[in-house]
Amino acid sequence: MADNKLDERPTLSKEELQALLEPQILSLSNIQEALSGKTRLFKACLFAATAMSAAYLGMYSTGLLDNFVSHGWTKHYGDYRLHQIRFGIGFLMLVSLYVWILLKKPLGTILACYAGVLSYFLVSGTARLFVVLNPPNDTSFLTIYILLNSSFVALAFILMREDRRSTW
């Protein structure tokens, strides 16, 4: 006798059926819940990156940065436009980082991409300052510029490492 396997249909439990019918792929958590499994260093670095970004946003909005970036020295519209584009990209990076944290997704890939973009900003911005300052008379400003941009890159790497050490 041949067994008819179509007659022996497995049944799903109520929990399995509910899990299949109501997927929670994009469920946002609150920030406290999202950071609950993160290390103390992760939280400190995230706060530092956010505080530095907020300070930059405030200084950019008030016009205090205009004298300290390349378009302040060259008065070229292209330099001003490039600064606006970089500012927009940086702001989108910070917002998307918080969304990714709220979604409780692994941050390694996104932070590695951010570190690459921030490194590009550091190298290209420093090169542009060398062209504008030609030769750089104010080495203290250039040093501060490099240290501030390098700190964002370092924070991205530290956040990446601490995300791997954290639990969800």
Short mmCIF file of C-alpha atoms in Angstrom, two decimals:
data_model
loop_
_atom_site.label_atom_id
_atom_site.label_comp_id
_atom_site.label_asym_id
_atom_site.label_seq_id
_atom_site.Cartn_x
_atom_site.Cartn_y
_atom_site.Cartn_z
CA MET A 1 0.00 0.00 0.00
CA ALA A 2 1.27 3.41 -0.90
CA ASP A 3 1.10 6.04 1.82
CA ASN A 4 -0.48 9.26 0.73
CA LYS A 5 1.61 11.99 2.35
CA LEU A 6 -0.79 14.71 1.30
CA ASP A 7 -3.34 13.39 3.77
CA GLU A 8 -0.89 13.77 6.67
CA ARG A 9 -0.69 17.55 6.83
CA PRO A 10 1.14 18.91 9.84
CA THR A 11 -0.77 21.47 11.86
CA LEU A 12 0.61 24.73 13.14
CA SER A 13 0.25 25.87 16.70
CA LYS A 14 -1.51 29.14 17.45
CA GLU A 15 1.81 30.84 18.27
CA GLU A 16 3.40 29.70 15.01
CA LEU A 17 0.39 30.81 13.00
CA GLN A 18 0.35 34.21 14.71
CA ALA A 19 4.11 34.64 14.13
CA LEU A 20 3.66 33.87 10.43
CA LEU A 21 0.67 36.16 9.97
CA GLU A 22 2.00 39.14 11.93
CA PRO A 23 5.70 39.64 11.17
CA GLN A 24 7.38 42.37 13.18
CA ILE A 25 10.24 43.10 10.87
CA LEU A 26 10.33 46.86 11.42
CA SER A 27 9.31 47.27 15.01
CA LEU A 28 10.91 50.36 16.52
CA SER A 29 11.91 50.34 20.14
CA ASN A 30 12.52 53.31 22.37
CA ILE A 31 16.08 54.51 22.85
CA GLN A 32 16.34 53.21 26.42
CA GLU A 33 15.26 49.74 25.33
CA ALA A 34 17.53 49.81 22.28
CA LEU A 35 20.59 50.74 24.35
CA SER A 36 19.81 48.39 27.25
CA GLY A 37 22.19 45.65 26.06
CA LYS A 38 24.96 48.00 24.96
CA THR A 39 28.19 48.52 26.87
CA ARG A 40 28.90 51.64 28.87
CA LEU A 41 31.62 52.66 26.41
CA PHE A 42 29.19 52.31 23.49
CA LYS A 43 26.73 54.63 25.22
CA ALA A 44 29.48 57.13 26.08
CA CYS A 45 30.81 57.17 22.51
CA LEU A 46 27.30 57.53 21.08
CA PHE A 47 26.67 60.45 23.44
CA ALA A 48 30.00 62.04 22.49
CA ALA A 49 29.31 61.71 18.75
CA THR A 50 25.82 63.15 19.23
CA ALA A 51 27.07 66.03 21.38
CA MET A 52 29.83 66.88 18.90
CA SER A 53 27.35 66.75 16.03
CA ALA A 54 24.88 68.95 17.92
CA ALA A 55 27.64 71.47 18.70
CA TYR A 56 28.64 71.48 15.03
CA LEU A 57 25.01 71.95 14.02
CA GLY A 58 24.66 74.89 16.41
CA MET A 59 27.87 76.54 15.24
CA TYR A 60 26.95 75.94 11.59
CA SER A 61 23.46 77.39 12.07
CA THR A 62 24.72 80.54 13.75
CA GLY A 63 27.42 81.15 11.13
CA LEU A 64 30.34 80.76 13.55
CA LEU A 65 32.00 78.21 11.28
CA ASP A 66 32.02 80.40 8.19
CA ASN A 67 35.40 81.94 9.04
CA PHE A 68 36.98 78.57 9.81
CA VAL A 69 36.18 76.51 6.73
CA SER A 70 37.62 76.80 3.24
CA HIS A 71 34.75 78.87 1.81
CA GLY A 72 35.41 81.44 4.53
CA TRP A 73 38.88 82.01 3.09
CA THR A 74 38.27 81.58 -0.61
CA LYS A 75 34.76 83.10 -0.90
CA HIS A 76 34.14 80.56 -3.68
CA TYR A 77 30.59 79.36 -4.03
CA GLY A 78 31.84 75.86 -4.87
CA ASP A 79 33.54 75.56 -1.49
CA TYR A 80 30.38 76.74 0.25
CA ARG A 81 28.24 74.26 -1.69
CA LEU A 82 30.67 71.41 -0.91
CA HIS A 83 30.45 72.29 2.79
CA GLN A 84 26.65 72.19 2.64
CA ILE A 85 26.69 68.78 0.94
CA ARG A 86 29.10 67.36 3.53
CA PHE A 87 26.99 68.78 6.32
CA GLY A 88 23.85 67.17 4.87
CA ILE A 89 25.58 63.81 4.48
CA GLY A 90 26.84 63.96 8.07
CA PHE A 91 23.38 64.80 9.36
CA LEU A 92 21.81 61.92 7.40
CA MET A 93 24.48 59.57 8.73
CA LEU A 94 23.65 60.49 12.33
CA VAL A 95 19.90 60.16 11.80
CA SER A 96 20.24 56.80 10.04
CA LEU A 97 22.53 55.56 12.84
CA TYR A 98 19.84 56.29 15.41
CA VAL A 99 17.18 54.63 13.26
CA TRP A 100 19.41 51.56 12.90
CA ILE A 101 19.91 51.49 16.68
CA LEU A 102 16.16 51.77 17.26
CA LEU A 103 15.59 48.89 14.86
CA LYS A 104 18.09 46.85 16.92
CA LYS A 105 20.10 45.90 13.87
CA PRO A 106 23.84 45.08 13.88
CA LEU A 107 25.83 48.26 13.35
CA GLY A 108 29.13 46.88 12.05
CA THR A 109 28.57 47.44 8.34
CA ILE A 110 26.94 50.85 8.63
CA LEU A 111 29.66 52.11 11.00
CA ALA A 112 32.41 50.82 8.69
CA CYS A 113 30.81 52.76 5.83
CA TYR A 114 30.58 55.84 8.03
CA ALA A 115 34.25 55.52 9.00
CA GLY A 116 35.15 55.41 5.30
CA VAL A 117 33.05 58.46 4.43
CA LEU A 118 34.40 60.39 7.42
CA SER A 119 37.96 59.45 6.46
CA TYR A 120 37.30 60.78 2.97
CA PHE A 121 35.95 64.03 4.47
CA LEU A 122 39.10 64.28 6.61
CA VAL A 123 41.57 63.72 3.76
CA SER A 124 39.80 65.83 1.15
CA GLY A 125 39.03 68.64 3.61
CA THR A 126 42.63 68.75 4.81
CA ALA A 127 43.89 68.79 1.22
CA ARG A 128 41.54 71.67 0.41
CA LEU A 129 42.75 73.60 3.45
CA PHE A 130 46.35 73.14 2.30
CA VAL A 131 45.39 74.61 -1.08
CA VAL A 132 43.52 77.52 0.51
CA LEU A 133 46.12 78.31 3.19
CA ASN A 134 49.09 77.81 0.81
CA PRO A 135 51.40 77.55 2.76
CA PRO A 136 49.62 76.79 6.05
CA ASN A 137 50.56 79.65 8.36
CA ASP A 138 48.08 78.67 11.06
CA THR A 139 49.16 75.18 12.01
CA SER A 140 47.16 75.28 15.25
CA PHE A 141 43.88 75.58 13.34
CA LEU A 142 44.90 72.79 10.97
CA THR A 143 45.83 70.57 13.93
CA ILE A 144 42.47 71.20 15.61
CA TYR A 145 40.67 70.51 12.33
CA ILE A 146 42.47 67.20 11.87
CA LEU A 147 41.94 66.16 15.50
CA LEU A 148 38.21 66.93 15.43
CA ASN A 149 37.64 65.03 12.20
CA SER A 150 39.83 62.16 13.36
CA SER A 151 37.79 61.92 16.56
CA PHE A 152 34.63 61.21 14.53
CA VAL A 153 36.46 58.43 12.67
CA ALA A 154 37.78 57.00 15.94
CA LEU A 155 34.30 57.14 17.49
CA ALA A 156 32.91 55.19 14.53
CA PHE A 157 35.53 52.46 15.02
CA ILE A 158 34.98 52.33 18.79
CA LEU A 159 31.21 52.11 18.31
CA MET A 160 31.76 49.29 15.81
CA ARG A 161 33.92 47.34 18.26
CA GLU A 162 31.57 47.93 21.19
CA ASP A 163 28.55 46.92 19.12
CA ARG A 164 30.16 43.50 18.61
CA ARG A 165 30.79 43.22 22.36
CA SER A 166 27.22 44.22 23.24
CA THR A 167 24.20 42.00 23.51
CA TRP A 168 20.68 42.67 22.34
#
